[in-house]
Amino acid sequence: MSDVGKSDGAGSGMADVPESTRQRLALALDFDDLEEARLVAAQLQPFFGVAKVGLELFCTAGPDAIAAMAGLGYRVFLDLKLFDIPNTVYRSARVLGAHGVEFLTFHSRGGQDMLRAGVEGLGEGAAGVGAETPTALAVTVLTSDGDAPPHIVPNRIRTAVEGGCGGLVMAAEDLHMANQLAPRMKKVVPGIRLRGSDAHDQSRAATPAEAAAGGADLLVIGRTVTGADDPEAAAAAVVASI
Ligand code: C5P
């Protein structure tokens, strides 16, 4: 397989991105319109291998959003941060697991039993359609939360390990804790900002270089690229900085 990202589609000619870098970058498609999300996803595909469908897009388009991104050739990351009683999380994760997602988020605040239920449902849903077992990601603390006491993150990491999750979502500044307490788990970092870019509601933002150097396996990139005047140039800057 070529080591260079796909260059067909909009944005071709600009990007010559190693495949290993593309697969380390998840594009946060926080839009309330599926067509707009699809256009942005197609435009930025030379830079991103993973499409993150979050609450906003899923609320407007539901499973069609997953199918649309998979149809473009993206690996799909569904970020719903499930947090409910174990039975509800189990049943919801089972439904979502059958839709072909590769990653699904749960909020670790829901506790070990809830996470276990989610992991089980997700695996069952995928197995029912002959798909590979998706990775359950536990969100530790929201990157917008700058007030969480210091013991919370290590506790939530332990909960995620006990709950059987395959990965963690965390601020870049917490990566060292995950590297210590859960070295084998996949580490996903949102709240990424290019230097000089608006932090918006993210209180624990980091640059792509900081997240990459800290050991992030997957960098979630949203408004620093999608809200830029020139999204392709911003995406190229992210790529260059890692
Ligand atoms: O635009 P921005 O880069 O701030 O987008 C960050 C994305 O990552 C959003 O889709 C948000 O829902 C998600 N996220 C986050 N913090 C977490 C988990 C997910 O910002 N802890």
Coordinates of C-alpha atoms in Angstrom, one line a residue, residues 9-193:
G9 CA -11.1 14.7 -4.6
A10 CA -11.1 18.3 -3.5
G11 CA -7.8 19.5 -2.1
S12 CA -5.8 17.3 -4.3
G13 CA -2.3 18.5 -5.1
M14 CA -2.0 20.3 -1.7
A15 CA -1.5 17.2 0.4
D16 CA 1.3 14.7 0.3
V17 CA 0.5 13.3 3.7
P18 CA 2.0 10.0 5.0
E19 CA -0.7 7.5 5.6
S20 CA 0.5 6.9 9.2
T21 CA -0.1 10.6 9.9
R22 CA -3.5 10.7 8.2
Q23 CA -4.6 7.7 10.4
R24 CA -3.5 9.6 13.5
L25 CA -5.8 12.5 12.7
A26 CA -9.5 12.6 13.4
L27 CA -11.6 15.3 11.9
A28 CA -14.3 16.6 14.3
L29 CA -17.4 17.2 12.1
D30 CA -19.4 19.4 14.4
F31 CA -22.1 20.5 12.0
D32 CA -25.9 20.5 12.1
D33 CA -26.2 19.6 8.4
L34 CA -25.0 16.3 6.9
E35 CA -24.4 17.8 3.4
E36 CA -22.1 20.5 4.9
A37 CA -20.3 17.8 6.9
R38 CA -19.9 15.6 3.8
L39 CA -18.4 18.5 1.8
V40 CA -15.9 19.4 4.6
A41 CA -15.0 15.7 5.1
A42 CA -14.4 15.3 1.3
Q43 CA -12.3 18.5 1.1
L44 CA -10.1 17.5 4.1
Q45 CA -9.8 13.8 3.3
P46 CA -6.2 14.2 2.1
F47 CA -5.2 15.1 5.7
F48 CA -7.5 12.9 7.8
G49 CA -8.1 9.2 8.0
V50 CA -10.8 9.2 10.8
A51 CA -14.1 11.1 10.8
K52 CA -15.5 12.0 14.2
V53 CA -19.3 12.1 14.2
G54 CA -20.3 14.0 17.4
L55 CA -23.6 14.8 19.2
E56 CA -24.6 17.6 16.9
L57 CA -24.2 15.7 13.6
F58 CA -25.7 12.6 15.0
C59 CA -28.7 14.5 16.4
T60 CA -29.4 15.9 12.9
A61 CA -28.6 12.9 10.7
G62 CA -28.4 9.8 13.0
P63 CA -26.9 6.7 11.5
D64 CA -26.9 8.3 8.0
A65 CA -23.9 10.3 9.2
I66 CA -22.0 7.2 10.0
A67 CA -22.8 5.7 6.6
A68 CA -21.9 8.9 4.8
M69 CA -18.4 9.0 6.3
A70 CA -17.8 5.3 5.8
G71 CA -19.0 5.8 2.2
L72 CA -16.2 8.4 1.7
G73 CA -13.7 5.9 3.0
Y74 CA -13.2 7.2 6.5
R75 CA -12.8 5.2 9.6
V76 CA -15.7 6.4 11.8
F77 CA -15.4 7.6 15.4
L78 CA -18.8 8.1 17.0
D79 CA -18.5 10.5 19.9
L80 CA -21.7 10.3 21.9
K81 CA -20.2 10.0 25.4
L82 CA -22.8 7.5 26.6
F83 CA -23.7 7.9 30.2
D84 CA -26.8 6.1 31.6
I85 CA -27.8 3.0 33.6
P86 CA -25.8 -0.1 32.4
N87 CA -28.8 -1.7 30.7
T88 CA -29.5 1.4 28.6
V89 CA -25.9 1.8 27.7
Y90 CA -25.5 -1.9 26.8
R91 CA -28.6 -1.8 24.5
S92 CA -27.6 1.5 22.9
A93 CA -24.0 0.4 22.3
R94 CA -25.3 -2.8 20.8
V95 CA -27.4 -0.8 18.3
L96 CA -24.4 1.5 17.4
G97 CA -22.0 -1.4 17.1
A98 CA -24.0 -2.8 14.3
H99 CA -23.6 0.5 12.3
G100 CA -19.9 0.0 11.5
V101 CA -18.2 2.4 13.8
E102 CA -14.6 1.8 14.7
F103 CA -14.7 3.9 17.9
L104 CA -17.5 4.8 20.4
T105 CA -17.1 7.0 23.4
F106 CA -18.6 6.4 26.9
H107 CA -18.3 8.8 29.9
S108 CA -16.1 7.1 32.5
R109 CA -18.1 9.0 35.2
G110 CA -20.8 6.3 34.6
G111 CA -18.6 3.8 36.4
Q112 CA -17.1 0.4 35.9
D113 CA -20.3 -1.5 35.5
M114 CA -21.7 0.9 33.0
L115 CA -18.5 0.8 30.9
R116 CA -18.5 -3.0 31.0
A117 CA -22.0 -3.1 29.8
G118 CA -21.2 -0.7 27.0
V119 CA -18.1 -2.7 25.9
E120 CA -20.2 -5.9 25.9
G121 CA -23.0 -4.3 23.9
L122 CA -20.6 -2.7 21.4
G123 CA -18.9 -6.0 20.7
E124 CA -22.2 -7.9 20.4
G125 CA -23.6 -5.4 17.9
A126 CA -20.5 -5.5 15.7
A127 CA -20.3 -9.3 15.9
G128 CA -24.0 -9.5 14.8
V129 CA -23.1 -7.9 11.5
G130 CA -19.8 -9.7 11.1
A131 CA -17.8 -6.5 11.8
E132 CA -14.5 -6.3 13.8
T133 CA -14.9 -5.4 17.5
P134 CA -14.9 -1.6 17.8
T135 CA -12.8 0.2 20.4
A136 CA -14.6 1.5 23.4
L137 CA -13.1 4.9 24.4
A138 CA -13.7 6.2 27.9
V139 CA -13.8 10.0 28.3
T140 CA -11.9 10.9 31.5
V141 CA -12.7 14.6 32.0
L142 CA -14.0 17.0 29.4
T143 CA -11.2 19.2 27.9
S144 CA -13.6 22.2 28.6
D145 CA -13.4 21.4 32.3
G146 CA -10.6 23.3 33.9
D147 CA -11.8 22.8 37.5
A148 CA -11.7 19.0 37.9
P149 CA -9.7 18.1 41.1
P150 CA -6.3 16.3 40.3
H151 CA -7.3 12.9 41.7
I152 CA -10.2 12.6 39.2
V153 CA -8.2 11.7 36.1
P154 CA -6.2 8.8 37.6
N155 CA -9.4 7.5 39.2
R156 CA -11.2 7.6 35.9
I157 CA -8.3 6.0 34.1
R158 CA -8.5 3.1 36.5
T159 CA -12.3 2.9 36.1
A160 CA -11.8 2.7 32.3
V161 CA -9.2 -0.1 32.7
E162 CA -11.5 -2.1 35.0
G163 CA -14.4 -1.4 32.7
G164 CA -12.6 -3.1 29.8
C165 CA -12.3 -0.1 27.5
G166 CA -9.7 -0.1 24.8
G167 CA -8.8 3.6 24.9
L168 CA -9.1 6.9 26.7
V169 CA -10.1 10.4 25.7
M170 CA -8.2 13.0 27.6
A171 CA -6.5 16.4 27.6
A172 CA -2.9 16.4 26.4
E173 CA -1.7 17.5 29.8
D174 CA -3.1 14.2 31.3
L175 CA -1.3 12.0 28.8
H176 CA 1.6 11.3 31.2
M177 CA -0.9 9.8 33.7
A178 CA -2.3 7.5 31.0
N179 CA 1.2 6.5 29.9
Q180 CA 1.9 5.4 33.4
L181 CA -1.4 3.9 34.5
A182 CA -2.7 2.4 31.2
P183 CA 0.3 2.2 28.8
R184 CA -1.5 -0.2 26.4
M185 CA -4.6 1.8 26.0
K186 CA -5.2 3.9 22.9
K187 CA -4.9 7.6 23.8
V188 CA -7.2 10.1 22.1
V189 CA -6.7 13.8 22.6
P190 CA -9.2 16.5 21.7
G191 CA -8.9 20.2 22.5
I192 CA -6.1 20.7 19.9
R193 CA -5.3 24.2 18.8

